[in-house]
Amino acid sequence: MAENSKEKGAGNMKKIAFIGAGSMAEAIISGLVTQQVIEPENIFVTNKSNDDRFVYLKDQYGVTATRSLQLLVQDADLVVLAVKPKDILETMQSIKEYIREEMLFISVVAGVHTTSLEGIANKRFSIVRAMPNTSAAVGKSATALAANCHTEDSQLQTAITLFETVGTVVVVEETQLDAVTGLSGSGPAYIYYLVEALEKSAEKIGLDSETAKQLILQTLMGAADMLQKSPKTPAVLRKEVTSPGGTTEAGLKALQAHQVEDAFIACVHEATEQSKRMGNQISKELAKYVVSQ
């Protein structure tokens, strides 16, 4: 097991159970195995019915695939909930008899509050909600974590270690997760949309698609690297590229004329509000299961 994982508090994980075997679960499993956070045979995984997925994960990563919930969850130190929101009630009801107080649950189920998870199980236990994004598939996720009041610092550190295998991690309050969803959770799609627009513009100005793709991707990576490594703000960096009367200024004026900044602000705001609406709806549906405080 990797020494840095032990130092960060993940070395005491003897068994991790994944409920759900989709792309996000695979990304985390890949990170855990690649960075040697835990031995592959101590990673257990299940899904509803996809046998081919079972075989693939077992062959690719050496994990243990099972449909026995007792075998999956019993004695697990950490349980990762990676199911669709519509399946969370059935999932939690199926495993609640195996939940122990010392377990840590990590939920990547969008919109499901920690109180709802406690309520369905009718138990109080440690839960960390996570909002990664799809860039976890290439180890570049921006992940936000929010812990409930029963989660100890060492357990939160375990969750941080887990998601650092697929990118960077910040810790926020649970009430901030809707904003995170609107900004970085959906964020990759905004960048892909921007790239689509740049590709279309390249075609109109006479560049072939392969040349345009190479230029666009390197420009994005270079700008991101500058933002990460430079102490200067984005506004300062932008001004340094913008010469009076030059090409960049002309292009930026066109963006301003089309109110692109306002459009991006509205985009993130609306995605955040939709996250709140979805979360409130799910909470309302699960309200009868919430434990009385």
PDB file of C-alpha atoms in Angstrom:
ATOM      1  CA  MET A   1       0.000   0.000   0.000  1.00  0.00           C
ATOM      2  CA  ALA A   2       1.303   3.465  -0.875  1.00  0.00           C
ATOM      3  CA  GLU A   3       3.043   5.237   2.015  1.00  0.00           C
ATOM      4  CA  ASN A   4       1.406   8.598   1.280  1.00  0.00           C
ATOM      5  CA  SER A   5      -2.025   6.955   1.595  1.00  0.00           C
ATOM      6  CA  LYS A   6      -1.136   5.618   5.032  1.00  0.00           C
ATOM      7  CA  GLU A   7       0.097   9.024   6.125  1.00  0.00           C
ATOM      8  CA  LYS A   8      -3.175  10.610   5.038  1.00  0.00           C
ATOM      9  CA  GLY A   9      -5.318   8.177   7.006  1.00  0.00           C
ATOM     10  CA  ALA A  10      -6.473   5.757   4.310  1.00  0.00           C
ATOM     11  CA  GLY A  11      -4.133   2.960   5.353  1.00  0.00           C
ATOM     12  CA  ASN A  12      -6.647   1.619   7.889  1.00  0.00           C
ATOM     13  CA  MET A  13      -9.165   0.810   5.164  1.00  0.00           C
ATOM     14  CA  LYS A  14      -9.419  -2.978   5.013  1.00  0.00           C
ATOM     15  CA  LYS A  15     -12.520  -3.174   2.814  1.00  0.00           C
ATOM     16  CA  ILE A  16     -14.292  -0.735   0.504  1.00  0.00           C
ATOM     17  CA  ALA A  17     -17.711  -1.538  -0.960  1.00  0.00           C
ATOM     18  CA  PHE A  18     -19.086   0.146  -4.089  1.00  0.00           C
ATOM     19  CA  ILE A  19     -22.834   0.061  -4.675  1.00  0.00           C
ATOM     20  CA  GLY A  20     -23.105   0.997  -8.320  1.00  0.00           C
ATOM     21  CA  ALA A  21     -20.596   0.161 -11.041  1.00  0.00           C
ATOM     22  CA  GLY A  22     -20.898   3.032 -13.497  1.00  0.00           C
ATOM     23  CA  SER A  23     -18.247   5.354 -14.887  1.00  0.00           C
ATOM     24  CA  MET A  24     -17.760   7.330 -11.662  1.00  0.00           C
ATOM     25  CA  ALA A  25     -17.356   4.178  -9.590  1.00  0.00           C
ATOM     26  CA  GLU A  26     -14.852   2.868 -12.121  1.00  0.00           C
ATOM     27  CA  ALA A  27     -12.876   6.119 -12.075  1.00  0.00           C
ATOM     28  CA  ILE A  28     -12.531   5.939  -8.285  1.00  0.00           C
ATOM     29  CA  ILE A  29     -11.676   2.236  -8.362  1.00  0.00           C
ATOM     30  CA  SER A  30      -9.027   2.909 -11.004  1.00  0.00           C
ATOM     31  CA  GLY A  31      -7.517   5.671  -8.859  1.00  0.00           C
ATOM     32  CA  LEU A  32      -7.482   3.501  -5.734  1.00  0.00           C
ATOM     33  CA  VAL A  33      -5.812   0.602  -7.541  1.00  0.00           C
ATOM     34  CA  THR A  34      -3.340   2.697  -9.532  1.00  0.00           C
ATOM     35  CA  GLN A  35      -2.205   4.646  -6.463  1.00  0.00           C
ATOM     36  CA  GLN A  36      -2.201   1.525  -4.269  1.00  0.00           C
ATOM     37  CA  VAL A  37      -4.507   2.981  -1.633  1.00  0.00           C
ATOM     38  CA  ILE A  38      -5.992  -0.463  -1.007  1.00  0.00           C
ATOM     39  CA  GLU A  39      -5.429  -3.944  -2.391  1.00  0.00           C
ATOM     40  CA  PRO A  40      -7.798  -4.678  -5.327  1.00  0.00           C
ATOM     41  CA  GLU A  41      -9.207  -7.833  -3.767  1.00  0.00           C
ATOM     42  CA  ASN A  42     -10.417  -5.724  -0.828  1.00  0.00           C
ATOM     43  CA  ILE A  43     -12.564  -3.601  -3.147  1.00  0.00           C
ATOM     44  CA  PHE A  44     -16.054  -5.078  -3.474  1.00  0.00           C
ATOM     45  CA  VAL A  45     -18.547  -3.900  -6.086  1.00  0.00           C
ATOM     46  CA  THR A  46     -22.140  -4.576  -7.082  1.00  0.00           C
ATOM     47  CA  ASN A  47     -24.717  -3.290  -9.567  1.00  0.00           C
ATOM     48  CA  LYS A  48     -28.324  -4.103 -10.371  1.00  0.00           C
ATOM     49  CA  SER A  49     -28.061  -6.480 -13.312  1.00  0.00           C
ATOM     50  CA  ASN A  50     -25.173  -5.851 -15.728  1.00  0.00           C
ATOM     51  CA  ASP A  51     -23.137  -9.077 -15.668  1.00  0.00           C
ATOM     52  CA  ASP A  52     -20.781  -7.901 -18.415  1.00  0.00           C
ATOM     53  CA  ARG A  53     -19.857  -4.922 -16.239  1.00  0.00           C
ATOM     54  CA  PHE A  54     -19.060  -7.332 -13.388  1.00  0.00           C
ATOM     55  CA  VAL A  55     -16.704  -9.353 -15.536  1.00  0.00           C
ATOM     56  CA  TYR A  56     -15.046  -6.234 -16.926  1.00  0.00           C
ATOM     57  CA  LEU A  57     -14.341  -4.646 -13.527  1.00  0.00           C
ATOM     58  CA  LYS A  58     -13.066  -7.901 -12.092  1.00  0.00           C
ATOM     59  CA  ASP A  59     -10.756  -8.563 -15.039  1.00  0.00           C
ATOM     60  CA  GLN A  60      -9.602  -4.968 -15.423  1.00  0.00           C
ATOM     61  CA  TYR A  61      -8.922  -4.112 -11.772  1.00  0.00           C
ATOM     62  CA  GLY A  62      -8.936  -7.382  -9.839  1.00  0.00           C
ATOM     63  CA  VAL A  63     -11.860  -6.335  -7.619  1.00  0.00           C
ATOM     64  CA  THR A  64     -14.426  -8.649  -6.051  1.00  0.00           C
ATOM     65  CA  ALA A  65     -17.804  -8.491  -7.791  1.00  0.00           C
ATOM     66  CA  THR A  66     -20.842  -9.799  -5.938  1.00  0.00           C
ATOM     67  CA  ARG A  67     -24.615  -9.436  -5.783  1.00  0.00           C
ATOM     68  CA  SER A  68     -24.754 -10.547  -2.160  1.00  0.00           C
ATOM     69  CA  LEU A  69     -25.424  -7.346  -0.229  1.00  0.00           C
ATOM     70  CA  GLN A  70     -24.416  -9.052   2.986  1.00  0.00           C
ATOM     71  CA  LEU A  71     -21.033 -10.065   1.558  1.00  0.00           C
ATOM     72  CA  LEU A  72     -20.675  -6.618  -0.017  1.00  0.00           C
ATOM     73  CA  VAL A  73     -21.416  -4.386   2.978  1.00  0.00           C
ATOM     74  CA  GLN A  74     -20.772  -6.533   6.024  1.00  0.00           C
ATOM     75  CA  ASP A  75     -17.433  -5.646   7.648  1.00  0.00           C
ATOM     76  CA  ALA A  76     -16.815  -2.836   5.148  1.00  0.00           C
ATOM     77  CA  ASP A  77     -14.968   0.177   6.520  1.00  0.00           C
ATOM     78  CA  LEU A  78     -16.186   2.376   3.700  1.00  0.00           C
ATOM     79  CA  VAL A  79     -19.264   2.177   1.477  1.00  0.00           C
ATOM     80  CA  VAL A  80     -19.461   4.254  -1.703  1.00  0.00           C
ATOM     81  CA  LEU A  81     -23.005   4.952  -2.893  1.00  0.00           C
ATOM     82  CA  ALA A  82     -22.839   5.442  -6.665  1.00  0.00           C
ATOM     83  CA  VAL A  83     -26.400   4.706  -7.767  1.00  0.00           C
ATOM     84  CA  LYS A  84     -28.969   6.855  -9.546  1.00  0.00           C
ATOM     85  CA  PRO A  85     -31.104   9.079  -7.278  1.00  0.00           C
ATOM     86  CA  LYS A  86     -34.217   7.082  -8.176  1.00  0.00           C
ATOM     87  CA  ASP A  87     -32.578   3.950  -6.762  1.00  0.00           C
ATOM     88  CA  ILE A  88     -31.331   5.356  -3.452  1.00  0.00           C
ATOM     89  CA  LEU A  89     -34.422   4.438  -1.390  1.00  0.00           C
ATOM     90  CA  GLU A  90     -34.320   0.799  -2.457  1.00  0.00           C
ATOM     91  CA  THR A  91     -30.549   0.685  -2.019  1.00  0.00           C
ATOM     92  CA  MET A  92     -30.520   2.052   1.531  1.00  0.00           C
ATOM     93  CA  GLN A  93     -33.447  -0.100   2.618  1.00  0.00           C
ATOM     94  CA  SER A  94     -31.608  -3.154   1.249  1.00  0.00           C
ATOM     95  CA  ILE A  95     -28.448  -2.572   3.265  1.00  0.00           C
ATOM     96  CA  LYS A  96     -29.625  -0.780   6.423  1.00  0.00           C
ATOM     97  CA  GLU A  97     -29.458  -3.913   8.568  1.00  0.00           C
ATOM     98  CA  TYR A  98     -25.720  -4.174   7.820  1.00  0.00           C
ATOM     99  CA  ILE A  99     -24.867  -0.539   8.636  1.00  0.00           C
ATOM    100  CA  ARG A 100     -22.642  -0.061  11.689  1.00  0.00           C
ATOM    101  CA  GLU A 101     -21.912   3.219  13.469  1.00  0.00           C
ATOM    102  CA  GLU A 102     -18.192   3.037  12.717  1.00  0.00           C
ATOM    103  CA  MET A 103     -18.762   2.765   8.952  1.00  0.00           C
ATOM    104  CA  LEU A 104     -18.115   5.687   6.645  1.00  0.00           C
ATOM    105  CA  PHE A 105     -20.515   6.219   3.764  1.00  0.00           C
ATOM    106  CA  ILE A 106     -19.512   8.332   0.770  1.00  0.00           C
ATOM    107  CA  SER A 107     -22.375   9.340  -1.494  1.00  0.00           C
ATOM    108  CA  VAL A 108     -21.964  10.570  -5.055  1.00  0.00           C
ATOM    109  CA  VAL A 109     -25.750  10.458  -5.503  1.00  0.00           C
ATOM    110  CA  ALA A 110     -26.757  13.909  -6.715  1.00  0.00           C
ATOM    111  CA  GLY A 111     -29.387  15.757  -4.711  1.00  0.00           C
ATOM    112  CA  VAL A 112     -29.752  13.284  -1.835  1.00  0.00           C
ATOM    113  CA  HIS A 113     -29.108  14.984   1.504  1.00  0.00           C
ATOM    114  CA  THR A 114     -27.274  13.278   4.362  1.00  0.00           C
ATOM    115  CA  THR A 115     -30.388  13.545   6.559  1.00  0.00           C
ATOM    116  CA  SER A 116     -32.337  11.583   3.956  1.00  0.00           C
ATOM    117  CA  LEU A 117     -29.759   8.793   3.971  1.00  0.00           C
ATOM    118  CA  GLU A 118     -29.848   8.639   7.772  1.00  0.00           C
ATOM    119  CA  GLY A 119     -33.620   8.709   7.712  1.00  0.00           C
ATOM    120  CA  ILE A 120     -34.018   5.810   5.301  1.00  0.00           C
ATOM    121  CA  ALA A 121     -31.643   3.683   7.388  1.00  0.00           C
ATOM    122  CA  ASN A 122     -33.196   4.951  10.628  1.00  0.00           C
ATOM    123  CA  LYS A 123     -29.668   5.242  11.984  1.00  0.00           C
ATOM    124  CA  ARG A 124     -27.153   7.982  12.597  1.00  0.00           C
ATOM    125  CA  PHE A 125     -23.825   7.294  10.914  1.00  0.00           C
ATOM    126  CA  SER A 126     -20.935   9.044   9.177  1.00  0.00           C
ATOM    127  CA  ILE A 127     -21.688  10.333   5.685  1.00  0.00           C
ATOM    128  CA  VAL A 128     -19.638  12.405   3.280  1.00  0.00           C
ATOM    129  CA  ARG A 129     -21.411  13.724   0.203  1.00  0.00           C
ATOM    130  CA  ALA A 130     -19.183  14.148  -2.842  1.00  0.00           C
ATOM    131  CA  MET A 131     -19.662  16.177  -6.000  1.00  0.00           C
ATOM    132  CA  PRO A 132     -16.955  15.130  -8.474  1.00  0.00           C
ATOM    133  CA  ASN A 133     -17.187  15.705 -12.204  1.00  0.00           C
ATOM    134  CA  THR A 134     -16.697  13.494 -15.234  1.00  0.00           C
ATOM    135  CA  SER A 135     -13.022  14.434 -15.544  1.00  0.00           C
ATOM    136  CA  ALA A 136     -12.468  11.857 -12.800  1.00  0.00           C
ATOM    137  CA  ALA A 137     -12.231   9.396 -15.693  1.00  0.00           C
ATOM    138  CA  VAL A 138      -8.828  10.891 -16.570  1.00  0.00           C
ATOM    139  CA  GLY A 139      -7.769  11.690 -12.992  1.00  0.00           C
ATOM    140  CA  LYS A 140      -8.586  15.397 -13.300  1.00  0.00           C
ATOM    141  CA  SER A 141     -11.820  15.810 -11.356  1.00  0.00           C
ATOM    142  CA  ALA A 142     -12.617  18.891  -9.302  1.00  0.00           C
ATOM    143  CA  THR A 143     -14.383  17.331  -6.318  1.00  0.00           C
ATOM    144  CA  ALA A 144     -16.159  19.009  -3.404  1.00  0.00           C
ATOM    145  CA  LEU A 145     -16.876  17.109  -0.185  1.00  0.00           C
ATOM    146  CA  ALA A 146     -19.361  17.861   2.587  1.00  0.00           C
ATOM    147  CA  ALA A 147     -19.558  15.835   5.801  1.00  0.00           C
ATOM    148  CA  ASN A 148     -22.457  15.354   8.185  1.00  0.00           C
ATOM    149  CA  CYS A 149     -22.128  16.048  11.907  1.00  0.00           C
ATOM    150  CA  HIS A 150     -21.329  12.411  12.770  1.00  0.00           C
ATOM    151  CA  THR A 151     -18.217  12.305  10.569  1.00  0.00           C
ATOM    152  CA  GLU A 152     -14.890  12.394  12.383  1.00  0.00           C
ATOM    153  CA  ASP A 153     -11.896  14.328  11.054  1.00  0.00           C
ATOM    154  CA  SER A 154     -10.055  11.075  10.292  1.00  0.00           C
ATOM    155  CA  GLN A 155     -13.017   9.850   8.239  1.00  0.00           C
ATOM    156  CA  LEU A 156     -13.184  13.102   6.290  1.00  0.00           C
ATOM    157  CA  GLN A 157      -9.467  12.726   5.604  1.00  0.00           C
ATOM    158  CA  THR A 158     -10.136   9.228   4.277  1.00  0.00           C
ATOM    159  CA  ALA A 159     -12.714  10.684   1.885  1.00  0.00           C
ATOM    160  CA  ILE A 160     -10.240  13.358   0.801  1.00  0.00           C
ATOM    161  CA  THR A 161      -7.596  10.705   0.128  1.00  0.00           C
ATOM    162  CA  LEU A 162     -10.098   8.672  -1.870  1.00  0.00           C
ATOM    163  CA  PHE A 163     -10.992  11.534  -4.216  1.00  0.00           C
ATOM    164  CA  GLU A 164      -7.441  12.833  -4.499  1.00  0.00           C
ATOM    165  CA  THR A 165      -6.802   9.675  -6.501  1.00  0.00           C
ATOM    166  CA  VAL A 166      -8.982  11.187  -9.264  1.00  0.00           C
ATOM    167  CA  GLY A 167      -8.128  14.902  -9.006  1.00  0.00           C
ATOM    168  CA  THR A 168      -8.258  17.824  -6.601  1.00  0.00           C
ATOM    169  CA  VAL A 169     -10.507  18.152  -3.554  1.00  0.00           C
ATOM    170  CA  VAL A 170     -12.115  20.986  -1.607  1.00  0.00           C
ATOM    171  CA  VAL A 171     -14.262  20.719   1.533  1.00  0.00           C
ATOM    172  CA  VAL A 172     -17.462  22.765   1.730  1.00  0.00           C
ATOM    173  CA  GLU A 173     -20.669  22.907   3.750  1.00  0.00           C
ATOM    174  CA  GLU A 174     -23.467  20.678   2.503  1.00  0.00           C
ATOM    175  CA  THR A 175     -25.560  23.773   1.723  1.00  0.00           C
ATOM    176  CA  GLN A 176     -22.904  24.795  -0.813  1.00  0.00           C
ATOM    177  CA  LEU A 177     -23.077  21.594  -2.863  1.00  0.00           C
ATOM    178  CA  ASP A 178     -25.772  22.955  -5.187  1.00  0.00           C
ATOM    179  CA  ALA A 179     -23.446  25.826  -6.114  1.00  0.00           C
ATOM    180  CA  VAL A 180     -20.608  23.358  -6.634  1.00  0.00           C
ATOM    181  CA  THR A 181     -22.870  21.297  -8.877  1.00  0.00           C
ATOM    182  CA  GLY A 182     -23.728  24.335 -10.981  1.00  0.00           C
ATOM    183  CA  LEU A 183     -20.111  25.438 -11.267  1.00  0.00           C
ATOM    184  CA  SER A 184     -17.763  22.450 -11.436  1.00  0.00           C
ATOM    185  CA  GLY A 185     -20.118  19.477 -11.427  1.00  0.00           C
ATOM    186  CA  SER A 186     -21.628  20.608 -14.726  1.00  0.00           C
ATOM    187  CA  GLY A 187     -18.524  22.615 -15.631  1.00  0.00           C
ATOM    188  CA  PRO A 188     -16.922  20.182 -18.096  1.00  0.00           C
ATOM    189  CA  ALA A 189     -19.999  20.499 -20.335  1.00  0.00           C
ATOM    190  CA  TYR A 190     -19.560  24.289 -20.428  1.00  0.00           C
ATOM    191  CA  ILE A 191     -15.953  23.875 -21.547  1.00  0.00           C
ATOM    192  CA  TYR A 192     -16.943  21.332 -24.195  1.00  0.00           C
ATOM    193  CA  TYR A 193     -19.572  23.795 -25.417  1.00  0.00           C
ATOM    194  CA  LEU A 194     -16.899  26.484 -25.680  1.00  0.00           C
ATOM    195  CA  VAL A 195     -14.637  24.135 -27.630  1.00  0.00           C
ATOM    196  CA  GLU A 196     -17.497  23.313 -30.002  1.00  0.00           C
ATOM    197  CA  ALA A 197     -17.923  27.036 -30.658  1.00  0.00           C
ATOM    198  CA  LEU A 198     -14.195  27.501 -31.250  1.00  0.00           C
ATOM    199  CA  GLU A 199     -14.174  24.554 -33.669  1.00  0.00           C
ATOM    200  CA  LYS A 200     -17.060  26.072 -35.630  1.00  0.00           C
ATOM    201  CA  SER A 201     -15.301  29.422 -35.740  1.00  0.00           C
ATOM    202  CA  ALA A 202     -12.095  27.754 -36.945  1.00  0.00           C
ATOM    203  CA  GLU A 203     -13.988  26.138 -39.800  1.00  0.00           C
ATOM    204  CA  LYS A 204     -15.449  29.501 -40.828  1.00  0.00           C
ATOM    205  CA  ILE A 205     -12.019  31.162 -40.944  1.00  0.00           C
ATOM    206  CA  GLY A 206     -10.532  28.385 -43.053  1.00  0.00           C
ATOM    207  CA  LEU A 207      -8.686  26.059 -40.656  1.00  0.00           C
ATOM    208  CA  ASP A 208      -8.967  22.290 -41.027  1.00  0.00           C
ATOM    209  CA  SER A 209     -10.424  20.389 -38.070  1.00  0.00           C
ATOM    210  CA  GLU A 210      -7.237  18.590 -36.982  1.00  0.00           C
ATOM    211  CA  THR A 211      -5.160  21.771 -36.960  1.00  0.00           C
ATOM    212  CA  ALA A 212      -7.919  23.615 -35.117  1.00  0.00           C
ATOM    213  CA  LYS A 213      -8.262  20.864 -32.519  1.00  0.00           C
ATOM    214  CA  GLN A 214      -4.541  20.887 -31.770  1.00  0.00           C
ATOM    215  CA  LEU A 215      -4.461  24.669 -31.424  1.00  0.00           C
ATOM    216  CA  ILE A 216      -7.616  24.857 -29.306  1.00  0.00           C
ATOM    217  CA  LEU A 217      -6.637  22.114 -26.864  1.00  0.00           C
ATOM    218  CA  GLN A 218      -3.129  23.444 -26.345  1.00  0.00           C
ATOM    219  CA  THR A 219      -4.506  26.944 -25.857  1.00  0.00           C
ATOM    220  CA  LEU A 220      -6.911  25.668 -23.193  1.00  0.00           C
ATOM    221  CA  MET A 221      -4.232  23.653 -21.400  1.00  0.00           C
ATOM    222  CA  GLY A 222      -1.765  26.515 -21.547  1.00  0.00           C
ATOM    223  CA  ALA A 223      -4.261  29.029 -20.196  1.00  0.00           C
ATOM    224  CA  ALA A 224      -5.281  26.652 -17.389  1.00  0.00           C
ATOM    225  CA  ASP A 225      -1.625  26.118 -16.489  1.00  0.00           C
ATOM    226  CA  MET A 226      -1.041  29.880 -16.419  1.00  0.00           C
ATOM    227  CA  LEU A 227      -4.060  30.375 -14.147  1.00  0.00           C
ATOM    228  CA  GLN A 228      -2.830  27.653 -11.813  1.00  0.00           C
ATOM    229  CA  LYS A 229       0.818  28.701 -11.624  1.00  0.00           C
ATOM    230  CA  SER A 230       0.635  32.481 -11.878  1.00  0.00           C
ATOM    231  CA  PRO A 231      -0.212  34.631  -8.836  1.00  0.00           C
ATOM    232  CA  LYS A 232      -1.990  37.039 -11.177  1.00  0.00           C
ATOM    233  CA  THR A 233      -5.771  37.187 -11.400  1.00  0.00           C
ATOM    234  CA  PRO A 234      -7.606  36.136 -14.581  1.00  0.00           C
ATOM    235  CA  ALA A 235      -8.413  39.802 -15.219  1.00  0.00           C
ATOM    236  CA  VAL A 236      -4.729  40.781 -15.073  1.00  0.00           C
ATOM    237  CA  LEU A 237      -3.694  37.900 -17.319  1.00  0.00           C
ATOM    238  CA  ARG A 238      -6.399  38.858 -19.813  1.00  0.00           C
ATOM    239  CA  LYS A 239      -5.267  42.486 -19.876  1.00  0.00           C
ATOM    240  CA  GLU A 240      -1.657  41.430 -20.462  1.00  0.00           C
ATOM    241  CA  VAL A 241      -2.741  39.635 -23.645  1.00  0.00           C
ATOM    242  CA  THR A 242      -4.907  42.528 -24.809  1.00  0.00           C
ATOM    243  CA  SER A 243      -3.019  45.250 -26.684  1.00  0.00           C
ATOM    244  CA  PRO A 244      -4.938  48.469 -27.445  1.00  0.00           C
ATOM    245  CA  GLY A 245      -6.279  48.306 -30.980  1.00  0.00           C
ATOM    246  CA  GLY A 246      -5.068  44.722 -31.400  1.00  0.00           C
ATOM    247  CA  THR A 247      -6.706  41.468 -32.430  1.00  0.00           C
ATOM    248  CA  THR A 248      -7.480  40.262 -28.903  1.00  0.00           C
ATOM    249  CA  GLU A 249      -9.244  43.498 -28.046  1.00  0.00           C
ATOM    250  CA  ALA A 250     -11.338  43.202 -31.198  1.00  0.00           C
ATOM    251  CA  GLY A 251     -12.339  39.660 -30.304  1.00  0.00           C
ATOM    252  CA  LEU A 252     -13.166  40.555 -26.695  1.00  0.00           C
ATOM    253  CA  LYS A 253     -15.334  43.443 -27.830  1.00  0.00           C
ATOM    254  CA  ALA A 254     -17.349  40.993 -29.901  1.00  0.00           C
ATOM    255  CA  LEU A 255     -17.805  38.769 -26.848  1.00  0.00           C
ATOM    256  CA  GLN A 256     -18.911  41.759 -24.791  1.00  0.00           C
ATOM    257  CA  ALA A 257     -21.344  42.835 -27.498  1.00  0.00           C
ATOM    258  CA  HIS A 258     -22.943  39.397 -27.344  1.00  0.00           C
ATOM    259  CA  GLN A 259     -23.013  39.512 -23.521  1.00  0.00           C
ATOM    260  CA  VAL A 260     -21.043  36.278 -23.197  1.00  0.00           C
ATOM    261  CA  GLU A 261     -20.053  37.023 -19.582  1.00  0.00           C
ATOM    262  CA  ASP A 262     -23.699  37.488 -18.611  1.00  0.00           C
ATOM    263  CA  ALA A 263     -24.581  34.275 -20.434  1.00  0.00           C
ATOM    264  CA  PHE A 264     -22.018  32.257 -18.455  1.00  0.00           C
ATOM    265  CA  ILE A 265     -23.196  33.782 -15.170  1.00  0.00           C
ATOM    266  CA  ALA A 266     -26.781  32.903 -16.066  1.00  0.00           C
ATOM    267  CA  CYS A 267     -25.686  29.406 -17.081  1.00  0.00           C
ATOM    268  CA  VAL A 268     -24.058  28.624 -13.723  1.00  0.00           C
ATOM    269  CA  HIS A 269     -26.903  30.253 -11.803  1.00  0.00           C
ATOM    270  CA  GLU A 270     -29.569  28.242 -13.604  1.00  0.00           C
ATOM    271  CA  ALA A 271     -27.651  24.986 -13.162  1.00  0.00           C
ATOM    272  CA  THR A 272     -27.338  25.761  -9.440  1.00  0.00           C
ATOM    273  CA  GLU A 273     -31.046  26.483  -9.144  1.00  0.00           C
ATOM    274  CA  GLN A 274     -31.881  23.260 -10.982  1.00  0.00           C
ATOM    275  CA  SER A 275     -29.683  21.354  -8.537  1.00  0.00           C
ATOM    276  CA  LYS A 276     -31.631  22.930  -5.663  1.00  0.00           C
ATOM    277  CA  ARG A 277     -34.955  22.064  -7.276  1.00  0.00           C
ATOM    278  CA  MET A 278     -33.933  18.457  -7.866  1.00  0.00           C
ATOM    279  CA  GLY A 279     -32.542  18.112  -4.340  1.00  0.00           C
ATOM    280  CA  ASN A 280     -35.669  19.600  -2.780  1.00  0.00           C
ATOM    281  CA  GLN A 281     -37.874  17.252  -4.794  1.00  0.00           C
ATOM    282  CA  ILE A 282     -35.873  14.207  -3.738  1.00  0.00           C
ATOM    283  CA  SER A 283     -35.883  15.374  -0.107  1.00  0.00           C
ATOM    284  CA  LYS A 284     -39.642  15.878  -0.265  1.00  0.00           C
ATOM    285  CA  GLU A 285     -40.152  12.361  -1.610  1.00  0.00           C
ATOM    286  CA  LEU A 286     -37.934  10.902   1.122  1.00  0.00           C
ATOM    287  CA  ALA A 287     -39.179  13.192   3.925  1.00  0.00           C
ATOM    288  CA  LYS A 288     -41.210  10.497   5.668  1.00  0.00           C
ATOM    289  CA  TYR A 289     -38.023   8.498   6.212  1.00  0.00           C
ATOM    290  CA  VAL A 290     -36.045  11.278   7.899  1.00  0.00           C
ATOM    291  CA  VAL A 291     -35.118  10.582  11.531  1.00  0.00           C
ATOM    292  CA  SER A 292     -36.708  12.982  14.028  1.00  0.00           C
ATOM    293  CA  GLN A 293     -34.046  15.113  15.661  1.00  0.00           C
TER     294      GLN A 293
END
